[in-house]
mmCIF file of C-alpha atoms in Angstrom:
data_model
loop_
_atom_site.group_PDB
_atom_site.id
_atom_site.type_symbol
_atom_site.label_atom_id
_atom_site.label_comp_id
_atom_site.label_asym_id
_atom_site.label_seq_id
_atom_site.Cartn_x
_atom_site.Cartn_y
_atom_site.Cartn_z
ATOM 1 C CA MET A 1 0.128 0.356 0.138
ATOM 2 C CA ASN A 2 3.004 2.185 0.708
ATOM 3 C CA ASP A 3 4.151 1.993 -2.790
ATOM 4 C CA TRP A 4 0.983 3.446 -4.282
ATOM 5 C CA LYS A 5 1.446 6.379 -2.128
ATOM 6 C CA LYS A 6 4.819 6.894 -3.319
ATOM 7 C CA ALA A 7 4.136 6.474 -6.914
ATOM 8 C CA PRO A 8 2.411 9.254 -7.822
ATOM 9 C CA VAL A 9 4.991 11.794 -6.288
ATOM 10 C CA LEU A 10 7.678 9.620 -8.042
ATOM 11 C CA PHE A 11 6.063 9.847 -11.190
ATOM 12 C CA GLY A 12 5.383 13.743 -10.861
ATOM 13 C CA GLN A 13 9.192 14.039 -10.322
ATOM 14 C CA PHE A 14 9.980 12.111 -13.169
ATOM 15 C CA PHE A 15 7.764 13.839 -15.486
ATOM 16 C CA LYS A 16 9.612 16.939 -14.667
ATOM 17 C CA PHE A 17 12.750 15.383 -15.100
ATOM 18 C CA GLY A 18 11.317 13.882 -18.711
ATOM 19 C CA CYS A 19 10.503 17.892 -19.319
ATOM 20 C CA PHE A 20 14.364 18.926 -19.479
ATOM 21 C CA THR A 21 15.704 15.936 -20.854
ATOM 22 C CA PHE A 22 17.772 18.276 -23.363
ATOM 23 C CA GLY A 23 21.257 16.513 -23.143
ATOM 24 C CA GLY A 24 19.876 13.234 -23.065
ATOM 25 C CA GLY A 25 20.249 10.797 -19.640
ATOM 26 C CA TRP A 26 23.377 11.900 -18.275
ATOM 27 C CA SER A 27 21.620 15.971 -17.653
ATOM 28 C CA ILE A 28 18.554 13.586 -15.641
ATOM 29 C CA ILE A 29 21.467 11.854 -13.259
ATOM 30 C CA ALA A 30 22.348 15.729 -12.547
ATOM 31 C CA GLN A 31 19.010 16.515 -11.388
ATOM 32 C CA MET A 32 18.613 13.141 -9.856
ATOM 33 C CA GLN A 33 21.667 13.794 -8.145
ATOM 34 C CA LYS A 34 20.457 17.300 -7.040
ATOM 35 C CA LEU A 35 17.491 15.872 -5.587
ATOM 36 C CA TYR A 36 17.618 12.492 -3.730
ATOM 37 C CA VAL A 37 21.635 12.661 -2.765
ATOM 38 C CA GLU A 38 21.538 16.604 -2.073
ATOM 39 C CA GLN A 39 18.386 17.981 -1.194
ATOM 40 C CA GLU A 40 16.170 15.049 0.105
ATOM 41 C CA ASN A 41 18.891 12.551 0.926
ATOM 42 C CA THR A 42 17.148 9.557 0.212
ATOM 43 C CA MET A 43 20.076 7.967 -1.174
ATOM 44 C CA THR A 44 24.069 8.468 -1.577
ATOM 45 C CA SER A 45 26.194 8.919 -4.278
ATOM 46 C CA GLU A 46 27.278 5.360 -4.522
ATOM 47 C CA GLU A 47 24.000 4.398 -4.937
ATOM 48 C CA LEU A 48 23.089 6.352 -7.426
ATOM 49 C CA LEU A 49 26.083 5.343 -9.312
ATOM 50 C CA ASP A 50 25.569 2.001 -8.865
ATOM 51 C CA ILE A 51 21.898 2.182 -10.313
ATOM 52 C CA THR A 52 23.384 4.281 -12.992
ATOM 53 C CA SER A 53 26.228 1.391 -14.092
ATOM 54 C CA VAL A 54 23.172 -1.703 -13.528
ATOM 55 C CA GLY A 55 21.230 1.315 -15.497
ATOM 56 C CA ARG A 56 23.765 1.799 -18.695
ATOM 57 C CA SER A 57 24.508 -2.222 -18.696
ATOM 58 C CA LEU A 58 21.074 -2.894 -19.722
ATOM 59 C CA PRO A 59 19.641 -3.038 -22.847
ATOM 60 C CA GLY A 60 17.574 -0.410 -24.139
ATOM 61 C CA THR A 61 17.885 3.569 -22.850
ATOM 62 C CA MET A 62 20.164 4.113 -20.351
ATOM 63 C CA ILE A 63 17.909 6.654 -18.526
ATOM 64 C CA GLY A 64 14.975 4.374 -18.875
ATOM 65 C CA ASN A 65 16.132 1.780 -17.128
ATOM 66 C CA VAL A 66 17.936 3.998 -14.265
ATOM 67 C CA ALA A 67 14.100 5.655 -13.904
ATOM 68 C CA LEU A 68 13.030 1.670 -13.917
ATOM 69 C CA LEU A 69 15.763 0.757 -11.162
ATOM 70 C CA TYR A 70 15.419 3.827 -9.074
ATOM 71 C CA GLY A 71 11.505 3.626 -8.614
ATOM 72 C CA TYR A 72 12.267 -0.292 -8.072
ATOM 73 C CA HIS A 73 14.225 0.682 -5.260
ATOM 74 C CA THR A 74 12.508 3.196 -3.545
ATOM 75 C CA GLY A 75 8.990 1.399 -3.692
ATOM 76 C CA GLY A 76 8.944 -2.307 -5.906
ATOM 77 C CA VAL A 77 7.752 -2.395 -9.163
ATOM 78 C CA ILE A 78 4.540 -0.019 -8.820
ATOM 79 C CA CYS A 79 7.175 3.023 -8.170
ATOM 80 C CA GLY A 80 9.380 1.396 -10.808
ATOM 81 C CA LEU A 81 6.669 1.697 -13.325
ATOM 82 C CA ALA A 82 5.860 5.221 -12.117
ATOM 83 C CA CYS A 83 8.735 6.288 -12.637
ATOM 84 C CA LEU A 84 9.215 4.771 -15.796
ATOM 85 C CA PHE A 85 6.123 6.519 -17.156
ATOM 86 C CA GLY A 86 6.874 9.293 -15.824
ATOM 87 C CA MET A 87 10.160 9.584 -17.544
ATOM 88 C CA ILE A 88 8.976 8.869 -20.977
ATOM 89 C CA LEU A 89 5.604 10.792 -21.250
ATOM 90 C CA PRO A 90 7.065 14.229 -21.477
ATOM 91 C CA PRO A 91 9.809 13.581 -24.407
ATOM 92 C CA LEU A 92 6.797 11.485 -25.998
ATOM 93 C CA ILE A 93 4.333 14.488 -25.815
ATOM 94 C CA ILE A 94 7.043 17.044 -27.222
ATOM 95 C CA LEU A 95 8.206 14.553 -29.793
ATOM 96 C CA THR A 96 4.514 14.028 -31.184
ATOM 97 C CA ILE A 97 3.841 17.896 -31.017
ATOM 98 C CA ILE A 98 7.742 18.343 -32.805
ATOM 99 C CA THR A 99 6.812 16.052 -35.391
ATOM 100 C CA TYR A 100 3.964 17.595 -36.158
ATOM 101 C CA PHE A 101 4.682 21.200 -36.498
ATOM 102 C CA TYR A 102 7.718 20.268 -38.011
ATOM 103 C CA SER A 103 8.048 21.353 -41.458
ATOM 104 C CA LEU A 104 6.759 24.988 -40.326
ATOM 105 C CA VAL A 105 9.953 25.572 -38.169
ATOM 106 C CA GLN A 106 12.996 23.723 -39.331
ATOM 107 C CA ASP A 107 14.458 26.628 -41.457
ATOM 108 C CA ASN A 108 13.206 29.225 -38.407
ATOM 109 C CA PRO A 109 16.095 30.759 -37.409
ATOM 110 C CA TRP A 110 14.944 31.982 -34.180
ATOM 111 C CA VAL A 111 14.188 27.895 -33.302
ATOM 112 C CA MET A 112 17.879 26.656 -34.313
ATOM 113 C CA SER A 113 19.250 29.654 -32.097
ATOM 114 C CA ALA A 114 17.300 28.241 -29.126
ATOM 115 C CA MET A 115 18.249 24.857 -29.893
ATOM 116 C CA MET A 116 21.782 26.171 -29.651
ATOM 117 C CA GLY A 117 21.325 27.856 -26.543
ATOM 118 C CA VAL A 118 19.896 24.961 -24.977
ATOM 119 C CA ARG A 119 22.953 22.732 -25.964
ATOM 120 C CA ALA A 120 25.468 25.269 -24.626
ATOM 121 C CA ALA A 121 23.533 24.998 -21.882
ATOM 122 C CA ILE A 122 23.622 21.326 -21.252
ATOM 123 C CA VAL A 123 26.875 21.246 -20.982
ATOM 124 C CA PRO A 124 27.659 22.148 -17.393
ATOM 125 C CA ILE A 125 25.129 20.089 -16.116
ATOM 126 C CA ILE A 126 26.276 17.191 -17.236
ATOM 127 C CA ALA A 127 29.864 17.913 -16.228
ATOM 128 C CA SER A 128 28.640 19.242 -12.468
ATOM 129 C CA ALA A 129 27.007 15.214 -12.533
ATOM 130 C CA ALA A 130 30.139 13.513 -13.825
ATOM 131 C CA VAL A 131 32.247 15.631 -11.081
ATOM 132 C CA SER A 132 29.917 15.127 -8.565
ATOM 133 C CA LEU A 133 29.788 11.351 -8.932
ATOM 134 C CA LEU A 134 33.767 11.076 -9.109
ATOM 135 C CA LYS A 135 33.985 12.775 -6.134
ATOM 136 C CA SER A 136 31.931 10.301 -4.527
ATOM 137 C CA ALA A 137 32.388 6.954 -6.532
ATOM 138 C CA PHE A 138 35.446 5.555 -4.925
ATOM 139 C CA ARG A 139 36.266 3.944 -1.371
ATOM 140 C CA TYR A 140 40.087 3.942 -2.385
ATOM 141 C CA PRO A 141 42.516 6.250 -3.669
ATOM 142 C CA LEU A 142 43.636 3.360 -6.192
ATOM 143 C CA CYS A 143 40.656 3.850 -8.062
ATOM 144 C CA TYR A 144 41.389 6.746 -9.491
ATOM 145 C CA ALA A 145 44.388 5.238 -10.807
ATOM 146 C CA LEU A 146 42.076 2.737 -12.344
ATOM 147 C CA THR A 147 39.558 5.119 -14.002
ATOM 148 C CA ALA A 148 42.665 6.724 -15.783
ATOM 149 C CA MET A 149 44.384 3.984 -16.964
ATOM 150 C CA ALA A 150 40.780 3.124 -18.675
ATOM 151 C CA ALA A 151 39.984 6.441 -19.927
ATOM 152 C CA THR A 152 43.890 5.963 -21.462
ATOM 153 C CA LEU A 153 43.264 2.411 -22.814
ATOM 154 C CA TYR A 154 39.621 3.551 -24.150
ATOM 155 C CA LEU A 155 40.705 6.970 -25.750
ATOM 156 C CA ALA A 156 44.394 5.988 -26.758
ATOM 157 C CA VAL A 157 44.325 2.391 -27.911
ATOM 158 C CA ASN A 158 40.685 1.925 -28.462
ATOM 159 C CA MET A 159 40.497 -1.388 -26.430
ATOM 160 C CA SER A 160 36.908 -2.768 -25.980
ATOM 161 C CA CYS A 161 34.414 -1.621 -23.765
ATOM 162 C CA VAL A 162 34.228 -5.476 -23.012
ATOM 163 C CA THR A 163 37.799 -6.098 -21.915
ATOM 164 C CA LEU A 164 37.689 -2.626 -20.019
ATOM 165 C CA VAL A 165 34.789 -3.711 -17.387
ATOM 166 C CA VAL A 166 36.860 -7.338 -17.153
ATOM 167 C CA ILE A 167 39.889 -5.288 -16.043
ATOM 168 C CA GLY A 168 37.836 -3.016 -13.800
ATOM 169 C CA VAL A 169 36.709 -5.810 -12.146
ATOM 170 C CA VAL A 170 39.457 -7.689 -11.680
ATOM 171 C CA CYS A 171 41.243 -4.981 -10.350
ATOM 172 C CA GLY A 172 38.600 -3.725 -8.010
ATOM 173 C CA LEU A 173 38.652 -7.454 -6.299
ATOM 174 C CA LEU A 174 42.480 -7.210 -6.215
ATOM 175 C CA ILE A 175 42.483 -3.270 -4.704
ATOM 176 C CA SER A 176 39.362 -3.898 -2.499
ATOM 177 C CA GLU A 177 42.054 -7.104 -0.859
ATOM 178 C CA TYR A 178 44.567 -5.237 -0.577
ATOM 179 C CA TYR A 179 42.730 -2.215 1.568
ATOM 180 C CA GLU A 180 40.791 -4.880 3.423
ATOM 181 C CA ARG A 181 44.109 -6.906 4.285
ATOM 182 C CA LYS A 182 45.789 -3.253 5.437
ATOM 183 C CA GLU A 183 42.917 -2.003 7.622
ATOM 184 C CA GLN A 184 43.510 -5.838 9.573
ATOM 185 C CA LYS A 185 46.671 -5.162 9.288
ATOM 186 C CA HIS A 186 46.626 -2.222 11.225
ATOM 187 C CA GLY A 187 43.270 -2.480 12.764
ATOM 188 C CA THR A 188 45.163 -5.900 15.052
ATOM 189 C CA ALA A 189 48.608 -4.411 15.776
#
């Protein structure tokens, strides 16, 4: 029964997120970070990062997956569906309207200028989300080196994402084991 009470609130919040989807899923992650982590304290940055990581790994759109996972995390299946439908309805409505009127505005310089301004405003929003998630993403300092190594391998060597994920899993296990043993050694000494 509690799920039914949370669902309309979550639907409204994700409907609002969906209205401002400019910039793709990462701008919505930034909005979720601000609302759920910084303002409401209903989840940690680590939890949001975990949900985002799983959402990116699943088939389908990242933000649809993240919305469903967040809702499920918060209140089960009903809340998951409320978040998902709240997220997808605004773009569906907006795209339907734009498609209907596209031929009237496709050459309008005012519309093109407005879209350029929207793109320029999205970059700092996405960057702030990335910085916030990066600051709280890692438990151990060696994880920053692992991130730099993975970025270098991806950008410079064009290593496949699957290989990078496998390397990340192995290195993550090794890093965690190293720090846990270090903590045990200093804790018992």
